[in-house]
Structure formats: C-alpha cells, structure tokens
Amino acid sequence: MSVNIYDTANQLEKEIRETEQFVKLQEAFTAVKKDEEASKIFEEFRSVQQVLQQKQMSGQEITEEEAQHAQEISGKIGQNETISGLLEAEKQVGQMIDDINQVVLKPVRELYQ
Amino acid sequence: MSVNIYDTANQLEKEIRETEQFVKLQEAFTAVKKDEEASKIFEEFRSVQQVLQQKQMSGQEITEEEAQHAQEISGKIGQNETISGLLEAEKQVGQMIDDINQVVLKPVRELYQ
Ligand SMILES: [Ca+2]
Ligand SMILES: [Ca+2]
C-alpha cells in the first residue's frame, strides 16, 4: 500500500472505533459476556450457525434434527433481550462496514461495469 | 454512517484511484479490451470460472469435460501476455483491497478474538 492509503485506512479504523454503532456493539458484547445464561445461549447459537453454514457451503443436507435445534435456539434468542441486543448491534455495524465497502470498492466496481 | 467516516471512506476511494496498482489495472483492462483475441479468451475464462464457482458453491460435481475446458483456457491465458498482465494487475489490486480491509476491520476482529 502507498503511504497515503495506509494513513487513511488507519484514520478510518480509528473513526470506526468512535462510531455510535461500534460503541454499542462493544457494550452489547460485554453485556452478553457478563450474563452466564446469555453467554451459553449465544455460544450454542454460534456453534449451530457454524455447522449449518459449513454444511450449506459443502452442499451437504441439513438434518431434521439440526433444523429443529436451530429453531429452538432462535426461540431462546428471541426471548433473551441481551442477545437480541447483540445481534441488532452486530447488524448495525455490519451495515456500516457494508456502506464503507460500497464506497471503497467503487473504483474497481466501475471498471468492471 | 457518521459524517467523518463517510468523508474518510471517500478520501480512501480517491486515493485508491491514484495508486500505482489501480492505474496499472485500468491500463491492463484497456489493453485487453482493445485486443480482440485477448478479449475473447478473457470472456471465455470468466464464463468458465463462473460456472465452476457456482457448481462448487452449490456442491455440484464438475464434469471431466468442464475440467478439460478450464485447463485449455488456462493454457491459452498463460500464452497471452495481455491477459496475464490483467490477471497480475487484478491480483495486485486485490492484495491492496485485502490490506485495507485488514486495517478497517480490525476493531470488529479484535472484539471477537
Ligand atoms: Ca439472564
Ligand atoms: Ca493478440
């Protein structure tokens, strides 16, 4: 990377840390970590999500049992405000990162249009 | 996005356009477009690549015929300096974008470590 670009990327990184979205994500993450019940459900959710994603990517079928397990956890998450808060915060940060990528990748995108 | 972040992302976008890597990619892309033979091989390459990627993502098997076709095109590309130049330029820009993403995504990455 040229020096300018490196400086600007670092500037962006600092500014991301200061956004309302990122600060809220940190808080939501800490809230889940502090809550034993929420932590347990969240870890279970991540683990099931990983299995399903890997199966989907490799074209393997998802068993009825796995689908039921996933639904069960989704239910638990919907009833747990601490985790719902984290997922919402993740969504907001994800949207911000997508917006940044839209801008940053514009030169390359335009070239191939 | 907050105003600062938006400004900084736009600044980064401008600087990307000015990098040696991006300028070379533009030149390499124009060189292929101007060359009828190279254009034809490049389009064929992209089309085969797309089919193989879609099959891979959906878990479908790649036929022997498709594998042979892919190899044939790879051979043609290796012998065509105009296309090889474009692929190398794409690789360099891809590396630069990856480097930027490494920096920009650091706050989120650190949170989940
Ligand atoms: Ca609780
Ligand atoms: Ca030629």
Tab-separated table of C-alpha atoms and ligand atoms in Angstrom:
chain	number	residue	atom	x	y	z
A	1	MET	CA	0.000	0.000	0.000
A	2	SER	CA	1.145	3.521	-0.666
A	3	VAL	CA	1.788	5.633	2.426
A	4	ASN	CA	-1.279	7.870	1.932
A	5	ILE	CA	-3.652	4.975	1.640
A	6	TYR	CA	-2.201	3.340	4.727
A	7	ASP	CA	-2.668	6.548	6.737
A	8	THR	CA	-6.224	6.996	5.513
A	9	ALA	CA	-7.172	3.376	6.239
A	10	ASN	CA	-5.823	3.809	9.779
A	11	GLN	CA	-7.776	7.040	10.153
A	12	LEU	CA	-10.927	5.186	9.094
A	13	GLU	CA	-10.189	2.435	11.589
A	14	LYS	CA	-9.929	4.989	14.412
A	15	GLU	CA	-13.176	6.635	13.355
A	16	ILE	CA	-14.969	3.284	13.242
A	17	ARG	CA	-13.995	2.708	16.884
A	18	GLU	CA	-15.627	6.030	17.756
A	19	THR	CA	-18.923	5.448	15.944
A	20	GLU	CA	-22.133	5.035	17.923
A	21	GLN	CA	-22.609	1.681	16.161
A	22	PHE	CA	-19.255	0.272	17.262
A	23	VAL	CA	-19.523	1.583	20.831
A	24	LYS	CA	-22.970	-0.022	21.108
A	25	LEU	CA	-21.580	-3.307	19.773
A	26	GLN	CA	-18.849	-3.286	22.412
A	27	GLU	CA	-21.415	-2.635	25.132
A	28	ALA	CA	-23.777	-5.325	23.828
A	29	PHE	CA	-20.898	-7.794	23.629
A	30	THR	CA	-19.823	-7.038	27.201
A	31	ALA	CA	-23.424	-7.384	28.399
A	32	VAL	CA	-23.663	-10.895	26.914
A	33	LYS	CA	-20.265	-11.898	28.317
A	34	LYS	CA	-21.307	-10.819	31.809
A	35	ASP	CA	-24.566	-12.803	31.646
A	36	GLU	CA	-23.894	-16.526	32.102
A	37	GLU	CA	-27.243	-17.614	30.662
A	38	ALA	CA	-26.986	-15.322	27.654
A	39	SER	CA	-23.370	-16.405	27.051
A	40	LYS	CA	-24.396	-20.046	26.981
A	41	ILE	CA	-27.242	-19.487	24.515
A	42	PHE	CA	-25.042	-17.263	22.352
A	43	GLU	CA	-22.259	-19.843	22.141
A	44	GLU	CA	-24.787	-22.533	21.281
A	45	PHE	CA	-26.209	-20.253	18.589
A	46	ARG	CA	-22.781	-19.580	17.053
A	47	SER	CA	-21.897	-23.255	17.071
A	48	VAL	CA	-25.145	-24.308	15.361
A	49	GLN	CA	-24.759	-21.464	12.873
A	50	GLN	CA	-21.244	-22.648	12.007
A	51	VAL	CA	-22.354	-26.240	11.426
A	52	LEU	CA	-25.242	-25.139	9.194
A	53	GLN	CA	-23.017	-22.760	7.194
A	54	GLN	CA	-20.353	-25.393	6.645
A	55	LYS	CA	-22.967	-27.895	5.507
A	56	GLN	CA	-24.518	-25.350	3.168
A	57	MET	CA	-21.159	-24.419	1.647
A	58	SER	CA	-20.173	-28.032	1.058
A	59	GLY	CA	-23.631	-28.844	-0.317
A	60	GLN	CA	-24.491	-31.309	2.488
A	61	GLU	CA	-28.091	-31.738	3.574
A	62	ILE	CA	-29.255	-30.333	6.907
A	63	THR	CA	-30.936	-33.000	9.043
A	64	GLU	CA	-34.387	-32.525	10.546
A	65	GLU	CA	-32.795	-32.680	13.998
A	66	GLU	CA	-30.386	-29.859	13.172
A	67	ALA	CA	-33.178	-27.710	11.748
A	68	GLN	CA	-35.199	-28.255	14.934
A	69	HIS	CA	-32.191	-27.398	17.097
A	70	ALA	CA	-31.642	-24.191	15.124
A	71	GLN	CA	-35.287	-23.196	15.561
A	72	GLU	CA	-35.164	-23.950	19.267
A	73	ILE	CA	-32.162	-21.667	19.722
A	74	SER	CA	-33.762	-18.935	17.612
A	75	GLY	CA	-36.691	-19.084	20.016
A	76	LYS	CA	-34.407	-18.768	23.040
A	77	ILE	CA	-32.631	-15.816	21.445
A	78	GLY	CA	-35.886	-14.040	20.656
A	79	GLN	CA	-36.784	-14.259	24.336
A	80	ASN	CA	-33.385	-13.049	25.551
A	81	GLU	CA	-33.053	-9.271	25.295
A	82	THR	CA	-29.315	-9.297	25.986
A	83	ILE	CA	-28.623	-11.497	22.955
A	84	SER	CA	-31.209	-9.781	20.762
A	85	GLY	CA	-29.401	-6.542	21.592
A	86	LEU	CA	-26.076	-8.012	20.493
A	87	LEU	CA	-27.492	-9.341	17.228
A	88	GLU	CA	-29.063	-5.958	16.480
A	89	ALA	CA	-25.770	-4.183	17.274
A	90	GLU	CA	-23.918	-6.622	15.001
A	91	LYS	CA	-26.391	-5.883	12.226
A	92	GLN	CA	-25.823	-2.123	12.576
A	93	VAL	CA	-22.034	-2.470	12.487
A	94	GLY	CA	-22.325	-4.868	9.544
A	95	GLN	CA	-24.398	-2.275	7.690
A	96	MET	CA	-21.784	0.401	8.415
A	97	ILE	CA	-18.965	-1.859	7.153
A	98	ASP	CA	-21.009	-2.655	4.014
A	99	ASP	CA	-21.530	1.078	3.414
A	100	ILE	CA	-17.790	1.697	3.743
A	101	ASN	CA	-17.031	-1.180	1.366
A	102	GLN	CA	-19.508	0.202	-1.166
A	103	VAL	CA	-17.537	3.459	-1.217
A	104	VAL	CA	-14.044	1.973	-1.094
A	105	LEU	CA	-14.685	-0.666	-3.767
A	106	LYS	CA	-16.306	1.818	-6.171
A	107	PRO	CA	-13.213	2.278	-8.390
A	108	VAL	CA	-12.878	-1.464	-9.013
A	109	ARG	CA	-16.631	-1.944	-9.429
A	110	GLU	CA	-16.845	0.824	-12.031
A	111	LEU	CA	-14.003	-0.682	-14.019
A	112	TYR	CA	-15.869	-3.960	-14.491
A	113	GLN	CA	-19.285	-2.490	-15.232
B	1	MET	CA	-22.532	6.317	8.636
B	2	SER	CA	-21.374	9.287	10.623
B	3	VAL	CA	-20.178	12.268	8.590
B	4	ASN	CA	-16.490	11.783	9.446
B	5	ILE	CA	-16.451	8.170	8.399
B	6	TYR	CA	-18.187	8.989	5.155
B	7	ASP	CA	-15.600	11.674	4.357
B	8	THR	CA	-12.706	9.390	5.200
B	9	ALA	CA	-14.095	6.497	3.142
B	10	ASN	CA	-14.445	8.867	0.176
B	11	GLN	CA	-10.901	10.087	0.712
B	12	LEU	CA	-9.698	6.469	0.657
B	13	GLU	CA	-11.651	5.854	-2.535
B	14	LYS	CA	-9.934	8.819	-4.233
B	15	GLU	CA	-6.530	7.614	-3.082
B	16	ILE	CA	-7.204	4.100	-4.369
B	17	ARG	CA	-7.850	5.552	-7.837
B	18	GLU	CA	-4.439	7.216	-7.673
B	19	THR	CA	-2.446	4.157	-6.617
B	20	GLU	CA	0.043	2.582	-8.984
B	21	GLN	CA	-1.855	-0.682	-8.585
B	22	PHE	CA	-5.187	0.739	-9.685
B	23	VAL	CA	-3.732	2.748	-12.571
B	24	LYS	CA	-1.978	-0.394	-13.820
B	25	LEU	CA	-5.240	-2.335	-13.560
B	26	GLN	CA	-7.025	0.282	-15.666
B	27	GLU	CA	-4.275	0.112	-18.277
B	28	ALA	CA	-4.254	-3.686	-18.314
B	29	PHE	CA	-8.031	-3.746	-18.646
B	30	THR	CA	-7.952	-1.309	-21.571
B	31	ALA	CA	-5.203	-3.332	-23.227
B	32	VAL	CA	-7.353	-6.484	-23.133
B	33	LYS	CA	-10.441	-4.628	-24.378
B	34	LYS	CA	-8.504	-3.267	-27.357
B	35	ASP	CA	-7.210	-6.727	-28.309
B	36	GLU	CA	-9.930	-8.803	-29.954
B	37	GLU	CA	-8.189	-12.126	-29.418
B	38	ALA	CA	-7.382	-11.401	-25.771
B	39	SER	CA	-10.941	-10.156	-25.142
B	40	LYS	CA	-12.391	-13.382	-26.499
B	41	ILE	CA	-10.141	-15.600	-24.366
B	42	PHE	CA	-10.755	-13.438	-21.298
B	43	GLU	CA	-14.563	-13.612	-21.670
B	44	GLU	CA	-14.338	-17.374	-22.133
B	45	PHE	CA	-12.183	-17.588	-18.990
B	46	ARG	CA	-14.627	-15.523	-16.902
B	47	SER	CA	-17.570	-17.574	-18.111
B	48	VAL	CA	-15.913	-20.926	-17.291
B	49	GLN	CA	-14.786	-19.538	-13.933
B	50	GLN	CA	-18.362	-18.512	-13.102
B	51	VAL	CA	-19.783	-21.926	-13.962
B	52	LEU	CA	-17.153	-23.710	-11.863
B	53	GLN	CA	-17.673	-21.369	-8.900
B	54	GLN	CA	-21.447	-21.770	-8.990
B	55	LYS	CA	-21.107	-25.541	-9.134
B	56	GLN	CA	-18.638	-25.515	-6.258
B	57	MET	CA	-20.887	-23.314	-4.099
B	58	SER	CA	-23.934	-25.474	-4.730
B	59	GLY	CA	-21.953	-28.683	-4.158
B	60	GLN	CA	-22.394	-29.951	-7.743
B	61	GLU	CA	-19.726	-32.089	-9.347
B	62	ILE	CA	-17.507	-30.650	-12.077
B	63	THR	CA	-17.553	-32.808	-15.212
B	64	GLU	CA	-14.381	-34.078	-16.865
B	65	GLU	CA	-15.267	-32.011	-19.926
B	66	GLU	CA	-15.513	-28.835	-17.862
B	67	ALA	CA	-12.213	-29.536	-16.138
B	68	GLN	CA	-10.560	-30.055	-19.524
B	69	HIS	CA	-12.084	-26.833	-20.870
B	70	ALA	CA	-10.808	-24.919	-17.827
B	71	GLN	CA	-7.309	-26.319	-18.354
B	72	GLU	CA	-7.373	-25.457	-22.020
B	73	ILE	CA	-8.263	-21.843	-21.274
B	74	SER	CA	-5.615	-21.632	-18.559
B	75	GLY	CA	-3.109	-22.705	-21.198
B	76	LYS	CA	-4.303	-20.015	-23.609
B	77	ILE	CA	-4.078	-17.401	-20.877
B	78	GLY	CA	-0.569	-18.402	-19.911
B	79	GLN	CA	0.477	-17.830	-23.523
B	80	ASN	CA	-1.273	-14.461	-23.830
B	81	GLU	CA	0.761	-11.674	-22.216
B	82	THR	CA	-2.091	-9.159	-22.394
B	83	ILE	CA	-4.367	-11.345	-20.274
B	84	SER	CA	-1.584	-12.487	-17.958
B	85	GLY	CA	-0.893	-8.791	-17.362
B	86	LEU	CA	-4.529	-8.173	-16.442
B	87	LEU	CA	-4.657	-11.129	-14.049
B	88	GLU	CA	-1.453	-9.958	-12.366
B	89	ALA	CA	-2.831	-6.405	-12.073
B	90	GLU	CA	-6.070	-7.790	-10.589
B	91	LYS	CA	-4.036	-9.744	-8.072
B	92	GLN	CA	-2.122	-6.626	-7.004
B	93	VAL	CA	-5.305	-4.566	-6.553
B	94	GLY	CA	-6.924	-7.471	-4.704
B	95	GLN	CA	-3.943	-7.553	-2.339
B	96	MET	CA	-4.256	-3.811	-1.734
B	97	ILE	CA	-8.003	-4.125	-1.009
B	98	ASP	CA	-7.278	-7.038	1.355
B	99	ASP	CA	-4.664	-4.918	3.159
B	100	ILE	CA	-7.172	-2.079	3.546
B	101	ASN	CA	-9.818	-4.488	4.835
B	102	GLN	CA	-7.359	-5.906	7.359
B	103	VAL	CA	-6.913	-2.418	8.801
B	104	VAL	CA	-10.532	-1.283	8.603
B	105	LEU	CA	-11.986	-4.488	10.074
B	106	LYS	CA	-9.508	-4.566	12.965
B	107	PRO	CA	-11.909	-3.122	15.582
B	108	VAL	CA	-14.547	-5.787	14.896
B	109	ARG	CA	-11.965	-8.570	14.628
B	110	GLU	CA	-10.408	-7.653	17.968
B	111	LEU	CA	-13.794	-7.685	19.663
B	112	TYR	CA	-14.416	-11.314	18.737
B	113	GLN	CA	-10.944	-12.611	19.488
C	1	CA	CA	-30.199	-13.643	32.311
C	2	CA	CA	-3.247	-10.511	-29.855
